[in-house]
Amino acid sequence: MKINGKNFTTIWESDDSQSVEIIDQRLLPYVLEVKTLRTYQDVVVAIKTMMVRGAPLIGVASAYGMYLACLEASIRNDEFIDFVEKAGREIISSRPTAINARWAVGKVIDAVKSSNNYEGSIEQALKIARGIAQDDINSCKLIGKYGLEIIEKIVENKGNETINILTHCNAGWLATVDWGTATAPIYMANERGIKLHIWVDETRPLYQGAKLTSWELFQEGISNTIITDNAGGYIMQKGLVDLVIVGSDRTTIDGFVANKIGTHLKALSAYDNNIPFYVALPSSSIDWSMNIDAKDIPLEVRSEEEVLIVSGWNGSEIKELELTYKGANALNYAFDITPPKLVTALITERGICKPNREDILKIFPDEI
């Protein structure tokens, strides 16, 4: 997608493939800065501090982190596989709710273990990382294609009127390599000339909606309005929302959706107002554990400072300000869980399905 008219992805290899380049998303939309990640520890820090964020992008970054771990292991005295597996555990623990990290790490470890030497392991790790990155782009395009069909059906009913879509947090191209999940149908609809307006939840406490999603849409020339997190229900009551599309950090095989805190409230409002509520996600965000219960999904609790301190642009630099009084306490759940009864359907790279085991496995029979 575009930044100031120039095409970008969120992550790419350096020219010599010895490091990885990322956009530091903590500085957006004020400053565009590229960071170089040279070790797997750099990747862990980037994920923990949300330089890179969004479940699909975390998966891609994790795969490249494993490749960097292989490079480092080959020049150390440590046991190669032991070092790589240790790196994998650290990467997975950096953001535990997003299952994409575990999935990507597992794919690289399996490939590395099948090689007979360091050189083969490094080659396989890089091949897997590149493949995951390209698959992410391809999956998001397909999600966009299937999601576009939903928007086009609404256009048939509304005629030439503007289609109003509400989204939560940032499930845009910044949360993937390109295109995004929830935003992919929006970008494709925009390319088709469909009139769109997007309601963008600010998404406290880090304001990924206000800072990232709205900025993304602005860069693509798509009309959007930032609203407070608690305004969505009233906007729906007023008949100003045609559909809701959100992303997912982990969806169980039975259709329970773990996503950015506040998603559940939007789903409840949509359900109460008979507004379709869609979850857009690649299959890498589905937890294929057959017996997982929603209560077993690890929901990350982040630092209370994210709630108590706000940051913004003062005209020349990013500044942090205390939001409340000294000594205040805060609890910062980063995710919540939306039950399948509130979800109209899942939009995946293989099509649209109901949020239940039977329908999910119909389009993903190879996961049985």
Short mmCIF file of C-alpha atoms in Angstrom, two decimals, residues 74-328:
data_model
loop_
_atom_site.label_atom_id
_atom_site.label_comp_id
_atom_site.label_asym_id
_atom_site.label_seq_id
_atom_site.Cartn_x
_atom_site.Cartn_y
_atom_site.Cartn_z
CA SER A 74 25.86 -21.19 12.99
CA ILE A 75 28.70 -19.01 14.34
CA ARG A 76 28.30 -19.86 18.03
CA ASN A 77 29.54 -22.77 20.06
CA ASP A 78 26.03 -23.58 21.28
CA GLU A 79 24.22 -26.63 20.03
CA PHE A 80 22.56 -25.40 16.83
CA ILE A 81 19.06 -26.82 17.32
CA ASP A 82 19.04 -26.00 21.05
CA PHE A 83 19.85 -22.37 20.29
CA VAL A 84 17.20 -22.12 17.57
CA GLU A 85 14.53 -23.73 19.74
CA LYS A 86 15.39 -21.35 22.60
CA ALA A 87 15.01 -18.43 20.19
CA GLY A 88 11.64 -19.83 19.16
CA ARG A 89 10.39 -19.95 22.73
CA GLU A 90 11.40 -16.34 23.31
CA ILE A 91 9.75 -15.19 20.11
CA ILE A 92 6.48 -16.99 20.92
CA SER A 93 6.38 -15.51 24.43
CA SER A 94 6.86 -11.96 23.13
CA ARG A 95 3.12 -11.61 22.25
CA PRO A 96 1.35 -14.76 23.47
CA THR A 97 -2.18 -14.12 22.19
CA ALA A 98 -1.27 -13.92 18.50
CA ILE A 99 -1.05 -17.55 17.43
CA ASN A 100 0.73 -16.65 14.19
CA ALA A 101 4.04 -16.50 16.05
CA ARG A 102 3.72 -20.08 17.31
CA TRP A 103 2.64 -21.24 13.86
CA ALA A 104 5.55 -19.54 12.08
CA VAL A 105 8.16 -20.66 14.61
CA GLY A 106 6.92 -24.24 14.32
CA LYS A 107 7.21 -24.22 10.54
CA VAL A 108 10.82 -23.00 10.68
CA ILE A 109 11.86 -25.45 13.40
CA ASP A 110 10.36 -28.37 11.46
CA ALA A 111 12.26 -27.31 8.33
CA VAL A 112 15.54 -26.77 10.21
CA LYS A 113 15.33 -30.19 11.87
CA SER A 114 14.96 -31.84 8.48
CA SER A 115 18.30 -30.42 7.27
CA ASN A 116 21.63 -32.18 7.70
CA ASN A 117 23.89 -29.17 8.17
CA TYR A 118 24.01 -25.50 9.16
CA GLU A 119 23.99 -24.26 5.58
CA GLY A 120 20.92 -26.30 4.72
CA SER A 121 19.14 -25.17 7.88
CA ILE A 122 19.81 -21.50 7.16
CA GLU A 123 18.67 -21.91 3.58
CA GLN A 124 15.48 -23.66 4.66
CA ALA A 125 14.74 -21.04 7.34
CA LEU A 126 15.06 -18.21 4.83
CA LYS A 127 12.92 -20.08 2.33
CA ILE A 128 10.18 -20.57 4.93
CA ALA A 129 10.31 -16.90 6.04
CA ARG A 130 10.05 -15.69 2.46
CA GLY A 131 7.21 -18.10 1.81
CA ILE A 132 5.26 -16.97 4.87
CA ALA A 133 5.68 -13.33 3.84
CA GLN A 134 4.45 -13.98 0.31
CA ASP A 135 1.63 -16.20 1.52
CA ASP A 136 0.51 -13.40 3.81
CA ILE A 137 0.24 -11.00 0.87
CA ASN A 138 -1.61 -13.60 -1.20
CA SER A 139 -3.98 -14.47 1.65
CA CYS A 140 -4.84 -10.84 2.30
CA LYS A 141 -5.61 -10.30 -1.39
CA LEU A 142 -7.97 -13.28 -1.32
CA ILE A 143 -9.60 -12.05 1.89
CA GLY A 144 -10.11 -8.76 0.07
CA LYS A 145 -11.69 -10.56 -2.89
CA TYR A 146 -14.18 -12.48 -0.77
CA GLY A 147 -14.92 -9.49 1.44
CA LEU A 148 -15.53 -7.35 -1.63
CA GLU A 149 -18.37 -9.68 -2.59
CA ILE A 150 -20.06 -8.86 0.73
CA ILE A 151 -19.72 -5.13 0.11
CA GLU A 152 -20.99 -5.48 -3.46
CA LYS A 153 -24.16 -7.22 -2.19
CA ILE A 154 -24.82 -4.27 0.10
CA VAL A 155 -24.30 -1.93 -2.85
CA GLU A 156 -27.01 -3.85 -4.75
CA ASN A 157 -29.46 -3.07 -1.94
CA LYS A 158 -28.41 0.53 -1.31
CA GLY A 159 -27.82 1.57 -4.88
CA ASN A 160 -25.48 4.50 -5.33
CA GLU A 161 -25.43 5.43 -1.63
CA THR A 162 -22.25 5.45 0.46
CA ILE A 163 -21.42 2.19 2.24
CA ASN A 164 -20.58 2.79 5.90
CA ILE A 165 -18.21 0.31 7.52
CA LEU A 166 -17.02 0.27 11.13
CA THR A 167 -13.70 -1.28 12.06
CA HIS A 168 -11.78 -1.66 15.30
CA CYS A 169 -8.08 -1.24 16.09
CA ASN A 170 -5.75 -1.69 13.11
CA ALA A 171 -6.29 -4.75 10.95
CA GLY A 172 -4.87 -2.85 7.99
CA TRP A 173 -1.80 -3.32 5.86
CA LEU A 174 0.33 -2.20 8.77
CA ALA A 175 -0.82 -5.32 10.63
CA THR A 176 0.21 -7.56 7.74
CA VAL A 177 2.85 -7.39 5.01
CA ASP A 178 0.43 -5.65 2.64
CA TRP A 179 -3.32 -5.10 2.07
CA GLY A 180 -4.43 -5.96 5.60
CA THR A 181 -7.24 -8.27 6.69
CA ALA A 182 -10.25 -6.16 7.66
CA THR A 183 -9.13 -3.39 5.31
CA ALA A 184 -8.41 -5.56 2.25
CA PRO A 185 -12.09 -5.61 1.17
CA ILE A 186 -12.22 -1.86 1.76
CA TYR A 187 -9.18 -1.18 -0.41
CA MET A 188 -10.54 -3.40 -3.18
CA ALA A 189 -13.97 -1.76 -3.00
CA ASN A 190 -12.28 1.63 -3.24
CA GLU A 191 -10.41 0.47 -6.36
CA ARG A 192 -13.78 -0.52 -7.87
CA GLY A 193 -15.06 3.01 -7.32
CA ILE A 194 -17.57 2.06 -4.61
CA LYS A 195 -18.45 5.00 -2.37
CA LEU A 196 -17.17 4.26 1.12
CA HIS A 197 -17.03 5.86 4.51
CA ILE A 198 -15.21 4.14 7.38
CA TRP A 199 -15.93 4.67 11.06
CA VAL A 200 -12.58 4.20 12.83
CA ASP A 201 -12.55 3.33 16.53
CA GLU A 202 -9.75 5.24 18.21
CA THR A 203 -8.80 2.01 20.06
CA ARG A 204 -7.41 2.87 23.44
CA PRO A 205 -4.98 2.79 25.09
CA LEU A 206 -2.47 2.99 22.20
CA TYR A 207 -4.89 4.47 19.65
CA GLN A 208 -4.02 2.14 16.77
CA GLY A 209 -7.27 3.09 15.06
CA ALA A 210 -6.76 6.83 15.31
CA LYS A 211 -3.04 6.75 14.61
CA LEU A 212 -2.74 3.90 12.11
CA THR A 213 -6.03 2.87 10.48
CA SER A 214 -7.28 6.39 9.83
CA TRP A 215 -3.86 7.37 8.45
CA GLU A 216 -3.75 4.30 6.19
CA LEU A 217 -7.18 5.12 4.78
CA PHE A 218 -6.20 8.77 4.30
CA GLN A 219 -3.14 7.67 2.32
CA GLU A 220 -5.45 5.74 -0.02
CA GLY A 221 -7.94 8.61 -0.31
CA ILE A 222 -10.74 6.78 1.57
CA SER A 223 -13.19 8.87 3.58
CA ASN A 224 -13.04 8.04 7.28
CA THR A 225 -14.02 9.47 10.65
CA ILE A 226 -12.39 8.68 13.99
CA ILE A 227 -14.82 8.00 16.82
CA THR A 228 -14.31 7.27 20.51
CA ASP A 229 -14.31 3.60 21.40
CA ASN A 230 -17.67 3.91 23.16
CA ALA A 231 -19.45 5.72 20.32
CA GLY A 232 -19.83 2.69 18.04
CA GLY A 233 -23.06 1.46 19.63
CA TYR A 234 -24.80 4.80 19.23
CA ILE A 235 -23.56 5.16 15.66
CA MET A 236 -25.15 1.77 14.95
CA GLN A 237 -28.40 2.75 16.67
CA LYS A 238 -28.64 5.76 14.38
CA GLY A 239 -28.45 3.50 11.31
CA LEU A 240 -25.07 4.85 10.23
CA VAL A 241 -23.30 1.48 9.93
CA ASP A 242 -23.92 -1.07 7.18
CA LEU A 243 -21.45 -3.67 8.40
CA VAL A 244 -18.58 -4.21 10.84
CA ILE A 245 -15.31 -5.83 9.80
CA VAL A 246 -12.57 -6.58 12.34
CA GLY A 247 -9.43 -8.70 12.42
CA SER A 248 -8.36 -11.49 14.76
CA ASP A 249 -5.25 -12.39 16.72
CA ARG A 250 -6.48 -15.93 17.36
CA THR A 251 -9.72 -17.67 16.42
CA THR A 252 -10.47 -21.12 17.76
CA ILE A 253 -11.70 -23.94 15.57
CA ASP A 254 -15.09 -23.44 17.25
CA GLY A 255 -15.26 -19.78 16.22
CA PHE A 256 -14.32 -17.89 19.38
CA VAL A 257 -12.46 -14.74 18.31
CA ALA A 258 -9.65 -13.24 20.39
CA ASN A 259 -8.99 -9.72 19.17
CA LYS A 260 -8.11 -6.26 20.42
CA ILE A 261 -9.92 -5.28 23.62
CA GLY A 262 -13.26 -3.70 22.75
CA THR A 263 -14.07 -6.06 19.89
CA HIS A 264 -16.62 -7.91 22.01
CA LEU A 265 -18.50 -4.68 22.76
CA LYS A 266 -18.72 -3.86 19.04
CA ALA A 267 -20.01 -7.36 18.33
CA LEU A 268 -22.69 -6.99 21.00
CA SER A 269 -23.80 -3.66 19.54
CA ALA A 270 -23.87 -5.04 16.02
CA TYR A 271 -25.89 -8.07 17.17
CA ASP A 272 -28.41 -5.86 19.00
CA ASN A 273 -28.85 -3.63 15.94
CA ASN A 274 -29.00 -6.43 13.33
CA ILE A 275 -25.79 -5.29 11.66
CA PRO A 276 -23.53 -7.95 10.10
CA PHE A 277 -20.32 -8.48 12.03
CA TYR A 278 -17.48 -10.09 10.06
CA VAL A 279 -14.05 -11.26 11.19
CA ALA A 280 -11.36 -11.19 8.48
CA LEU A 281 -8.38 -13.44 9.08
CA PRO A 282 -5.87 -15.70 7.34
CA SER A 283 -5.82 -19.36 8.34
CA SER A 284 -2.52 -18.72 10.13
CA SER A 285 -4.60 -16.94 12.80
CA ILE A 286 -6.80 -20.00 13.42
CA ASP A 287 -5.92 -22.17 16.41
CA TRP A 288 -6.32 -25.70 15.05
CA SER A 289 -6.13 -27.34 18.48
CA MET A 290 -9.19 -29.59 18.43
CA ASN A 291 -9.94 -29.42 22.14
CA ILE A 292 -9.05 -25.81 22.93
CA ASP A 293 -11.57 -23.94 25.05
CA ALA A 294 -11.98 -20.18 24.70
CA LYS A 295 -10.99 -19.73 28.33
CA ASP A 296 -7.62 -21.33 27.53
CA ILE A 297 -6.61 -18.62 25.04
CA PRO A 298 -3.75 -16.66 26.63
CA LEU A 299 -4.92 -13.06 26.79
CA GLU A 300 -2.00 -10.67 27.10
CA VAL A 301 -1.99 -8.16 29.93
CA ARG A 302 0.26 -5.25 29.03
CA SER A 303 1.90 -2.55 31.12
CA GLU A 304 -0.40 -0.22 33.05
CA GLU A 305 1.76 2.65 31.78
CA GLU A 306 0.07 2.32 28.38
CA VAL A 307 -3.17 3.34 30.11
CA LEU A 308 -1.74 5.99 32.44
CA ILE A 309 0.52 7.74 29.91
CA VAL A 310 -0.49 9.15 26.53
CA SER A 311 1.79 10.22 23.71
CA GLY A 312 1.30 12.64 20.85
CA TRP A 313 2.93 15.09 18.48
CA ASN A 314 3.63 18.59 19.75
CA GLY A 315 4.62 19.97 16.36
CA SER A 316 8.26 18.94 16.46
CA GLU A 317 8.52 15.69 18.43
CA ILE A 318 6.59 12.91 20.13
CA LYS A 319 5.93 13.74 23.77
CA GLU A 320 4.52 11.65 26.60
CA LEU A 321 2.09 13.04 29.19
CA GLU A 322 0.67 11.60 32.39
CA LEU A 323 -3.07 11.15 31.95
CA THR A 324 -4.07 11.01 35.60
CA TYR A 325 -2.76 11.57 39.11
CA LYS A 326 0.42 10.12 40.60
CA GLY A 327 -0.16 6.70 42.13
CA ALA A 328 -3.17 5.77 39.99
#
